Short mmCIF file of C-alpha atoms and ligand atoms in Angstrom, two decimals:
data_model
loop_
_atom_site.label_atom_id
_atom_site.label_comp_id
_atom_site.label_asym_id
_atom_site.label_seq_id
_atom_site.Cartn_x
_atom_site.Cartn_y
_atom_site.Cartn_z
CA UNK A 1 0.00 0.00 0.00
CA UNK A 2 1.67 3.43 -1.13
CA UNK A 3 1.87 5.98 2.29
CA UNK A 4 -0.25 8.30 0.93
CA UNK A 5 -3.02 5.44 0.61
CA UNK A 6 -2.32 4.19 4.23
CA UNK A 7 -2.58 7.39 5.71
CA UNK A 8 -5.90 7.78 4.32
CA UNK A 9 -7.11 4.14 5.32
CA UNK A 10 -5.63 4.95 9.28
CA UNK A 11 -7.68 8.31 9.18
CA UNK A 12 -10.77 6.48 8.05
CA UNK A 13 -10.31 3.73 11.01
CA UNK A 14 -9.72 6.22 13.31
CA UNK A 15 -12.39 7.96 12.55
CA UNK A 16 -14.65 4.77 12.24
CA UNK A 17 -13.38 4.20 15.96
CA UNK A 18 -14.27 7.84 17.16
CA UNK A 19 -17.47 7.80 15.46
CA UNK A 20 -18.16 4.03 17.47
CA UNK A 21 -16.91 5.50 20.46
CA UNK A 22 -19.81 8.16 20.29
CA UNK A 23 -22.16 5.96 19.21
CA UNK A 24 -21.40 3.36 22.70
CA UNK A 25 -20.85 6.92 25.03
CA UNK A 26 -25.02 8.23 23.59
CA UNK A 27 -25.94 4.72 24.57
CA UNK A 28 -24.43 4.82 28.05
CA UNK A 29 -24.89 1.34 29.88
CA UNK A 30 -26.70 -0.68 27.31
CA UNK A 31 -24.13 -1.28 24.79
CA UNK A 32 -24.57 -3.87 22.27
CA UNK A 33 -21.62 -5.74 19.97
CA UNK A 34 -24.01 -7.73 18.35
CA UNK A 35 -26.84 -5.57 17.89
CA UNK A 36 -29.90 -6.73 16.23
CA UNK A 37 -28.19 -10.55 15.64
CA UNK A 38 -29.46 -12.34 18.30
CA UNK A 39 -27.88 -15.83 19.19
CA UNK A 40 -29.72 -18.43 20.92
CA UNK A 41 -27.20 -22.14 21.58
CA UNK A 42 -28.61 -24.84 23.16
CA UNK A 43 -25.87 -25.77 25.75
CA UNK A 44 -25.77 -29.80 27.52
CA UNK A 45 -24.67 -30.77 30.38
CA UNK A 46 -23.54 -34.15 31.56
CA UNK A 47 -25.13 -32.73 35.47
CA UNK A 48 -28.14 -32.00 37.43
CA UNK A 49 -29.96 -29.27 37.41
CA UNK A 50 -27.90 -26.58 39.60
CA UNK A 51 -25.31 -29.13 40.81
CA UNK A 52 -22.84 -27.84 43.33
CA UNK A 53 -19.82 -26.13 41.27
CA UNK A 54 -19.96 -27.51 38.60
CA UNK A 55 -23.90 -27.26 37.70
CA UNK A 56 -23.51 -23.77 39.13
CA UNK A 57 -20.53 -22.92 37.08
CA UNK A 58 -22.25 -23.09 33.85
CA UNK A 59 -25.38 -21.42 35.10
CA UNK A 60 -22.79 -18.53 35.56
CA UNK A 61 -20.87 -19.21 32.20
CA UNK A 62 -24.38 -18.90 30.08
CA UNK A 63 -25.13 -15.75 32.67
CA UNK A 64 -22.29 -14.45 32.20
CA UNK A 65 -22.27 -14.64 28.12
CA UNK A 66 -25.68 -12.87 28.11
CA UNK A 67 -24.09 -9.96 30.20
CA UNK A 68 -21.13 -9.71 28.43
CA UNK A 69 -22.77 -9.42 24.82
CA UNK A 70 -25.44 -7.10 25.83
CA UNK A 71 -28.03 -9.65 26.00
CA UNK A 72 -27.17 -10.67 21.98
CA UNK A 73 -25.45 -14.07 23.22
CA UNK A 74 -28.45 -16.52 24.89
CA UNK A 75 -26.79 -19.70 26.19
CA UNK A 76 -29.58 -22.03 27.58
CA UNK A 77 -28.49 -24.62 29.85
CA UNK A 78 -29.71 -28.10 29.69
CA UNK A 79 -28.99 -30.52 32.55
CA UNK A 80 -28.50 -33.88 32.09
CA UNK A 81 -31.38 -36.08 30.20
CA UNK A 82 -33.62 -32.98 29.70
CA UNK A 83 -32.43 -32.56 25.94
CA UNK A 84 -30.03 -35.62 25.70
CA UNK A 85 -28.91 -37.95 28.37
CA UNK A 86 -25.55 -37.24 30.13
CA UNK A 87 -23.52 -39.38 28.49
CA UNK A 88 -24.35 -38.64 25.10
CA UNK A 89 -23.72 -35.01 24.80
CA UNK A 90 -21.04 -35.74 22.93
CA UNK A 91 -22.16 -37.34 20.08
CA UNK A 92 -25.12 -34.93 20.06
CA UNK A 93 -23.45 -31.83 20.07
CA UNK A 94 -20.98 -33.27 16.87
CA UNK A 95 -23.83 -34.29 15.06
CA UNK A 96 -25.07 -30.71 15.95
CA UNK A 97 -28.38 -31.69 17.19
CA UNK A 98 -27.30 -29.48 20.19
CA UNK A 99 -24.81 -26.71 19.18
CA UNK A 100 -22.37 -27.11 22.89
CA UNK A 101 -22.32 -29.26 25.85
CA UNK A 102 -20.52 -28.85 29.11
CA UNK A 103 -18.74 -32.24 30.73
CA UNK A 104 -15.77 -33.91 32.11
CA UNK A 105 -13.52 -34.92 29.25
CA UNK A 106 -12.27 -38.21 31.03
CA UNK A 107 -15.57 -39.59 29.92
CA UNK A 108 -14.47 -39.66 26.07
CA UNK A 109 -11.58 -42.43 26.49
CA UNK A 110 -13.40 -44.58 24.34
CA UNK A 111 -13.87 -42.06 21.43
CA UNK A 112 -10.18 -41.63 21.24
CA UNK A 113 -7.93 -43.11 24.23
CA UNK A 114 -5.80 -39.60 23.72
CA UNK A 115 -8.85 -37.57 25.16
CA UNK A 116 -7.85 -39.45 28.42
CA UNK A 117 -4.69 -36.81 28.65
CA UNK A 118 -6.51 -33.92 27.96
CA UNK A 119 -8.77 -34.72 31.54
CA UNK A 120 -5.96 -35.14 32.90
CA UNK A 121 -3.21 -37.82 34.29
CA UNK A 122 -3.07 -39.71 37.33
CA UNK A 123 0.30 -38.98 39.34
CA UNK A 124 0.22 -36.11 36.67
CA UNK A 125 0.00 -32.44 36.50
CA UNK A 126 -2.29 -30.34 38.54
CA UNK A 127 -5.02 -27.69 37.71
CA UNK A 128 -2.61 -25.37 36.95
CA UNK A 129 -0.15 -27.36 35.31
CA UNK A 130 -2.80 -28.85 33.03
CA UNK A 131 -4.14 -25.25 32.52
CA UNK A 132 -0.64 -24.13 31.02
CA UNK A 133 0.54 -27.22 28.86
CA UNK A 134 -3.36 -27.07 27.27
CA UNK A 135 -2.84 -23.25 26.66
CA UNK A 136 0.89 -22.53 26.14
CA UNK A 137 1.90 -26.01 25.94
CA UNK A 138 0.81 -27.24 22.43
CA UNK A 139 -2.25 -29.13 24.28
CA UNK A 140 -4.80 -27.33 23.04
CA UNK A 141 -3.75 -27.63 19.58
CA UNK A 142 -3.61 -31.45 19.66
CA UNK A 143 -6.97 -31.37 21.53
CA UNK A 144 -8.78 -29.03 18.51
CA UNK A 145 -7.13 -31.44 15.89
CA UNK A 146 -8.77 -34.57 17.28
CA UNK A 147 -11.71 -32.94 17.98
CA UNK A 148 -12.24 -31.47 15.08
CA UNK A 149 -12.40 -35.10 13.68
CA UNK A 150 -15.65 -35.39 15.35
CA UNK A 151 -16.66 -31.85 14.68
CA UNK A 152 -15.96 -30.46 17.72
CA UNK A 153 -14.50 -27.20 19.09
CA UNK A 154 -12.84 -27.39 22.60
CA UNK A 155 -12.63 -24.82 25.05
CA UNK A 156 -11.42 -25.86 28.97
CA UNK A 157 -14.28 -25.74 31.18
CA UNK A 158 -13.43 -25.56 34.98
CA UNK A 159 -11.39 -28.09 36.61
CA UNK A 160 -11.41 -29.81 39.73
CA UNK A 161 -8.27 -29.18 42.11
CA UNK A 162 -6.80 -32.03 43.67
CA UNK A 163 -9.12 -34.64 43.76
CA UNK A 164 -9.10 -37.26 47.07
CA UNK A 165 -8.10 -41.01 46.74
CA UNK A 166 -11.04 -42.39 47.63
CA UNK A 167 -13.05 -43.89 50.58
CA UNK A 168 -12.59 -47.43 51.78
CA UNK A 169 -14.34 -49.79 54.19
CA UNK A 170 -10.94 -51.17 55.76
CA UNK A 171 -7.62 -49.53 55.98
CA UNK A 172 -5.18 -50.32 53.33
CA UNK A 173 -2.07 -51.37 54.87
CA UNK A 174 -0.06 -52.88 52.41
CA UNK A 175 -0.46 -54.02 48.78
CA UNK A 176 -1.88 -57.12 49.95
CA UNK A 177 -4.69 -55.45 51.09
CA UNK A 178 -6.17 -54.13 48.02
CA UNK A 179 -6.08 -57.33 46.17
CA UNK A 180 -9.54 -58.43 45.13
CA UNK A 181 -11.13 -55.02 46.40
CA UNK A 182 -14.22 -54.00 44.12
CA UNK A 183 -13.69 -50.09 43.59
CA UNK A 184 -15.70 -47.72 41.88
CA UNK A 185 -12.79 -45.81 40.39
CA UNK A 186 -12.75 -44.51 36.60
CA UNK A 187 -10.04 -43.57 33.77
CA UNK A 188 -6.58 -44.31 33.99
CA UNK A 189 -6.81 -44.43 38.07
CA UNK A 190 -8.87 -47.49 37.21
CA UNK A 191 -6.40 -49.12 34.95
CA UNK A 192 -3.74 -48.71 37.59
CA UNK A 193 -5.68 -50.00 40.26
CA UNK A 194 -6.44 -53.40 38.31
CA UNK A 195 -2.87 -53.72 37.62
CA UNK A 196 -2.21 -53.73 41.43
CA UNK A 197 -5.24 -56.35 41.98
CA UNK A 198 -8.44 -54.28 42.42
CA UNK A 199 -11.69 -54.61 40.20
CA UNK A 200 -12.85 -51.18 39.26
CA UNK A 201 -16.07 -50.96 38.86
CA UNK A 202 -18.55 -48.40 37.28
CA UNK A 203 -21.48 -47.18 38.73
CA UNK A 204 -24.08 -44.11 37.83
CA UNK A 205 -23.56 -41.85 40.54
CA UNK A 206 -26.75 -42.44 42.13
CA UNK A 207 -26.06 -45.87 43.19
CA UNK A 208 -22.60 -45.53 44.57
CA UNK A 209 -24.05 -44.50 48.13
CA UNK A 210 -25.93 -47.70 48.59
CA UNK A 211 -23.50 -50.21 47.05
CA UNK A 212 -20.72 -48.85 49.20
CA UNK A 213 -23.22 -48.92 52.23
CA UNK A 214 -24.34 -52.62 51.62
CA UNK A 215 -20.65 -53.65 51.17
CA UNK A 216 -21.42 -54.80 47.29
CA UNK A 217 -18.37 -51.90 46.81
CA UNK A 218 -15.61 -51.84 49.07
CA UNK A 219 -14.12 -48.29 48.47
CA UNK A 220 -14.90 -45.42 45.95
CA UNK A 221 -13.88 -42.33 44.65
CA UNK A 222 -15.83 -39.34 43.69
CA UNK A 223 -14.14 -35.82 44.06
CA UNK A 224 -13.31 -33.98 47.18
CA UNK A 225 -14.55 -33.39 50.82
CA UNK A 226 -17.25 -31.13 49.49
CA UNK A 227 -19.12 -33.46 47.15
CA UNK A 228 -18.19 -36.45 48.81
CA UNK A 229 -19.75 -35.63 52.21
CA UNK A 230 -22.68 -34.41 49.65
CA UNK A 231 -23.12 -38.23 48.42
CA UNK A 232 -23.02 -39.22 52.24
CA UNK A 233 -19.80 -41.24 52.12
CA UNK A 234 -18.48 -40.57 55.28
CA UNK A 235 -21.77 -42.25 56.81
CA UNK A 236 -20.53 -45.83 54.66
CA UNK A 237 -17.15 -45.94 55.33
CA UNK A 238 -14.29 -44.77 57.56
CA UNK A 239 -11.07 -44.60 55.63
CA UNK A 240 -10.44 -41.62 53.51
CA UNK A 241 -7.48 -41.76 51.62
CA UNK A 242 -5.12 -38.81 49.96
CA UNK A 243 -5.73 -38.45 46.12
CA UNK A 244 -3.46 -39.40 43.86
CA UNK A 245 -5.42 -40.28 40.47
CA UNK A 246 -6.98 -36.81 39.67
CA UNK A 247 -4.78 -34.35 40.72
CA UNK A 248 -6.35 -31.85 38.74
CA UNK A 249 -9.09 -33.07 36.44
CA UNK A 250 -10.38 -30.53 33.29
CA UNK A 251 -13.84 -30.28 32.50
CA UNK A 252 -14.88 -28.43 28.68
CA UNK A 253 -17.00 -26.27 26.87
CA UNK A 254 -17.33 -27.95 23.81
CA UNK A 255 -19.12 -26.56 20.97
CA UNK A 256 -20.33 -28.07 17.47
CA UNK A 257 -16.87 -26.78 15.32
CA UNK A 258 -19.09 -25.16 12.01
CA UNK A 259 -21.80 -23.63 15.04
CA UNK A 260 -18.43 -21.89 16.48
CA UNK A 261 -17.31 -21.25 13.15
CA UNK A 262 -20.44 -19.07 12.36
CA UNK A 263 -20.26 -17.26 15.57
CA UNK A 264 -19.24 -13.69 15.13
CA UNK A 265 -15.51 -12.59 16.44
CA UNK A 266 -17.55 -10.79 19.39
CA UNK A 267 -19.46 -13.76 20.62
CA UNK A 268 -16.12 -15.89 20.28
CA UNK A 269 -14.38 -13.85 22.59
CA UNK A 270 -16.99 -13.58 25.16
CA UNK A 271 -17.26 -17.36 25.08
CA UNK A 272 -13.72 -17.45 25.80
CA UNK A 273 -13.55 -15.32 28.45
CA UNK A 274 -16.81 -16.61 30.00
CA UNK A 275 -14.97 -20.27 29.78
CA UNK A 276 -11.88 -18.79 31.41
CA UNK A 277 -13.89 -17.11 34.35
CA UNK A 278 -15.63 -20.37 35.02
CA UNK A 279 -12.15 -22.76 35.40
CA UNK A 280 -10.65 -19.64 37.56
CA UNK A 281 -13.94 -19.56 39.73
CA UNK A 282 -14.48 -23.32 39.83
CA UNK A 283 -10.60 -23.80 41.09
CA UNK A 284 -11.16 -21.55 43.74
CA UNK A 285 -14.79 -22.44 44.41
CA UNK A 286 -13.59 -26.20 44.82
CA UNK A 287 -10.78 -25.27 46.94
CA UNK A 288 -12.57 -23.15 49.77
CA UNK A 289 -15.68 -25.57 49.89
CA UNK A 290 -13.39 -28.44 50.37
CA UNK A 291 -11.43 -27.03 53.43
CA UNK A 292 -14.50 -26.24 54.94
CA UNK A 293 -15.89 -29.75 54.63
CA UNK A 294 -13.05 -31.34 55.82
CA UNK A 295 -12.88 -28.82 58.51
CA UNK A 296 -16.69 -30.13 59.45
CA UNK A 297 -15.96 -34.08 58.62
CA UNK A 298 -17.75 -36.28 61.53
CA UNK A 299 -15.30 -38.00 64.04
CA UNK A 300 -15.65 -41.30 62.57
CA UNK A 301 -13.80 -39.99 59.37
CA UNK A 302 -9.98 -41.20 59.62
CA UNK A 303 -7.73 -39.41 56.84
CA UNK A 304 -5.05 -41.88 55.50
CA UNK A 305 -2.22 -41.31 53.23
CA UNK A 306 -1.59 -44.58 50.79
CA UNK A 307 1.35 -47.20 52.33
CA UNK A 308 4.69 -46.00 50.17
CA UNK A 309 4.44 -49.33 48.47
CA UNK A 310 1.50 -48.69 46.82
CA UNK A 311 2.65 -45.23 45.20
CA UNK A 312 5.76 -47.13 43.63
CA UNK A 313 3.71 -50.21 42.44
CA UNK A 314 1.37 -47.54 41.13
CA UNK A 315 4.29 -45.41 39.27
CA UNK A 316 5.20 -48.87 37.68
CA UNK A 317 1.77 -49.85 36.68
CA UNK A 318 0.91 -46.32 35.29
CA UNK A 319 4.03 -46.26 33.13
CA UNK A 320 2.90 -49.87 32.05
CA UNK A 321 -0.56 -48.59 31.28
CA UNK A 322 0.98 -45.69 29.37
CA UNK A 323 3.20 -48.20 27.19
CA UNK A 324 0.52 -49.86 26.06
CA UNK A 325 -1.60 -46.91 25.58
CA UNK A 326 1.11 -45.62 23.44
CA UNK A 327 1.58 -49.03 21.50
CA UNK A 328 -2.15 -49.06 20.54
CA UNK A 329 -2.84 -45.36 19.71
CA UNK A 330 -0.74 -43.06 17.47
CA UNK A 331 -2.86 -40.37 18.54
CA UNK A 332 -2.52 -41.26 21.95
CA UNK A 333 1.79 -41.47 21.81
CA UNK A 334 1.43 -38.05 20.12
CA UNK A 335 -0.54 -36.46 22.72
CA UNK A 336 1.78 -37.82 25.66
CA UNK A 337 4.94 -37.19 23.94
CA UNK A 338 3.56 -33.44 23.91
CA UNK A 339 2.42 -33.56 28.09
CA UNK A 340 6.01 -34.77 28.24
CA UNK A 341 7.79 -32.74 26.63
CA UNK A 342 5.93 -29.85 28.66
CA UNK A 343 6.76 -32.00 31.72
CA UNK A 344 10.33 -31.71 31.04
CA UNK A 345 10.30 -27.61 31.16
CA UNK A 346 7.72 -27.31 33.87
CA UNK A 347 9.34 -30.17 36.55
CA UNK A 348 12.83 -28.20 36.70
CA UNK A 349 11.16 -24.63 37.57
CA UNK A 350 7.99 -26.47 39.97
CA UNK A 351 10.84 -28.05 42.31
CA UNK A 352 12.56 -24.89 42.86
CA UNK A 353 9.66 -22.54 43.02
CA UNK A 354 6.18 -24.00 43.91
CA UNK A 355 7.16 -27.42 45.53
CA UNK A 356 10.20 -26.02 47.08
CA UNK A 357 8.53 -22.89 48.70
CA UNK A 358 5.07 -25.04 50.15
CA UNK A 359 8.12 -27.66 51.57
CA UNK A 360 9.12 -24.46 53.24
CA UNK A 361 6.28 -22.97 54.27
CA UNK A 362 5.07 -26.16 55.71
CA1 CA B 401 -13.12 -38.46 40.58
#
């Protein structure tokens, strides 16, 4: 472009901008991006109506997304089996019979093993260490390829915080003692778990309570103090046990990739930044409700750390589980060779900053 040409084109924007600027000052408060396109999504979730956190979360995210486009963005929230039953939100939402859906991305192993990483690792990183390899990491880019296969458009979605080991009936004093125990335990935690003797089971959430009461269980995990003592484990068994599996699980925002596609730049953005708000709130929400529930945990409630043992027959059986993981799944190599490689830059820096410092503080 010759200069005289440019100078002409910057006057013009700038005077585009000043002329905008006018406009939003004459209409004061209710400015609107979008104005006169309204956008109505029909959002999924794999909860309850309202759940605690993370039910509540995305009532704020779809609150939040109206606010933040002036009322032109209108997110309605679906809990689970109103529109499509919780499990299948996936498969609606990328056959675009729902446009997004809001779950825990652990739940997709058997789409694609590699979506397994992207919920995150047992004995792997945490919230915030997930949080940075997804975003500056290369994560999310692997994540939007394979999605994309299924025509899908990732976004994180709140994540847990360090999630609690489990509860169990008797204490687990050695590796000998979990051998034969039936477990309601997930994911990769799962896998590991058989490989040291225990049969995981699965269970809808709303039978957990009773199986563990009646002894058909004999230990499960769910999340954290806060939910747990909301499922009324600590009245079914005694033995709570430090996490190790989920040390910082990521739930998504997923939308249907050619309904994201057609969104406007402005609705974009404030999806983003409604998605962001939502994983920063959720971490923090998780982390003050949980201290106060284990604060308030009945007497009966006995916190145990795992025997040593078990963490390096668990190391061993994880790296086992990856192996084969690896051997079966290009995508799934691919997608750990990248959490590695972030691994490698982040481990250096964590011991002599985070870890270090909280070894101090004490
Ligand atoms: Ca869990």
């Amino acid at each position: 472009m010759k200069r005289r040409e440019f100078l002409t084109a910057a006057t013009l924007t700038a005077g585009a901008a000043i002329v905008s600027g006018c406009q939003r000052a004459e209409e004061g408060k209710s400015v609107n991006v979008n104005k006169g396109k309204k956008v109505k999504l029909k959002l999924a979730t794999s909860w309850p109506a309202h759940f605690p956190i993370m039910g509540t979360g995305v009532d704020s995210f779809a609150a939040r997304c109206g606010e933040l486009s002036g009322g032109s963005l209108e997110i309605k929230v679906y809990p689970k089996n109103i529109l499509v039953p919780a499990l299948q939100v996936f498969d609606a939402t990328s056959a675009a019979q729902i446009d997004m859906f809001h779950s825990g991305v652990y739940y997709w192993k058997g789409k694609n093993s590699a979506f397994s990483i992207f919920g995150g690792m047992p004995l792997g990183f945490t919230s915030e260490e997930m949080i940075t390899w997804i975003k500056y990491g290369g994560g999310y880019e692997l994540w939007r390829e394979l999605y994309a296969k299924f025509n899908l458009y990732p976004i994180i979605g709140g994540t847990t915080g360090p999630q609690m080991g489990g509860w169990f009936k008797k204490e687990i004093k050695s590796l000998e003692d979990l051998k034969g125990l039936k477990m309601r335990i997930p994911g990769l935690g799962g896998e590991v778990m058989q490989r040291l003797g225990v049969n995981p089971v699965l269970l809808p959430a709303g039978e957990i309570f009773t199986a563990l009461d009646r002894g058909t269980i004999d230990a499960t995990e769910w999340v954290g103090p806060y939910l747990d003592k909301m499922m009324g484990f600590d009245k079914a068994a005694n033995y709570y046990y430090t996490g190790w599996h989920e040390p910082g699980s990521i739930l998504e925002i997923t939308l249907n990739k050619q309904r994201w596609e057609k969104l406007s730049k402005e609705h974009q953005a404030i999806i983003t930044a409604a998605s962001d708000e939502m994983t920063s709130n959720m971490l923090y929400e998780f982390r003050i409700r949980n201290a106060e529930a284990l604060r308030d945990l009945p007497k009966n409630v006995e916190i145990k750390t795992f025997p040593p043992e078990f963490f390096d027959a668990a190391k061993k059986a994880l790296a086992e589980v990856i192996a084969t993981e690896s051997a079966n799944s290009a995508d799934f190599k691919r997608v750990y060779e990248s959490y590695e490689k972030f691994n490698r830059i982040n481990a250096p820096w964590d011991a002599i900053s985070t870890k270090n410092f909280l070894e101090i503080r004490g």
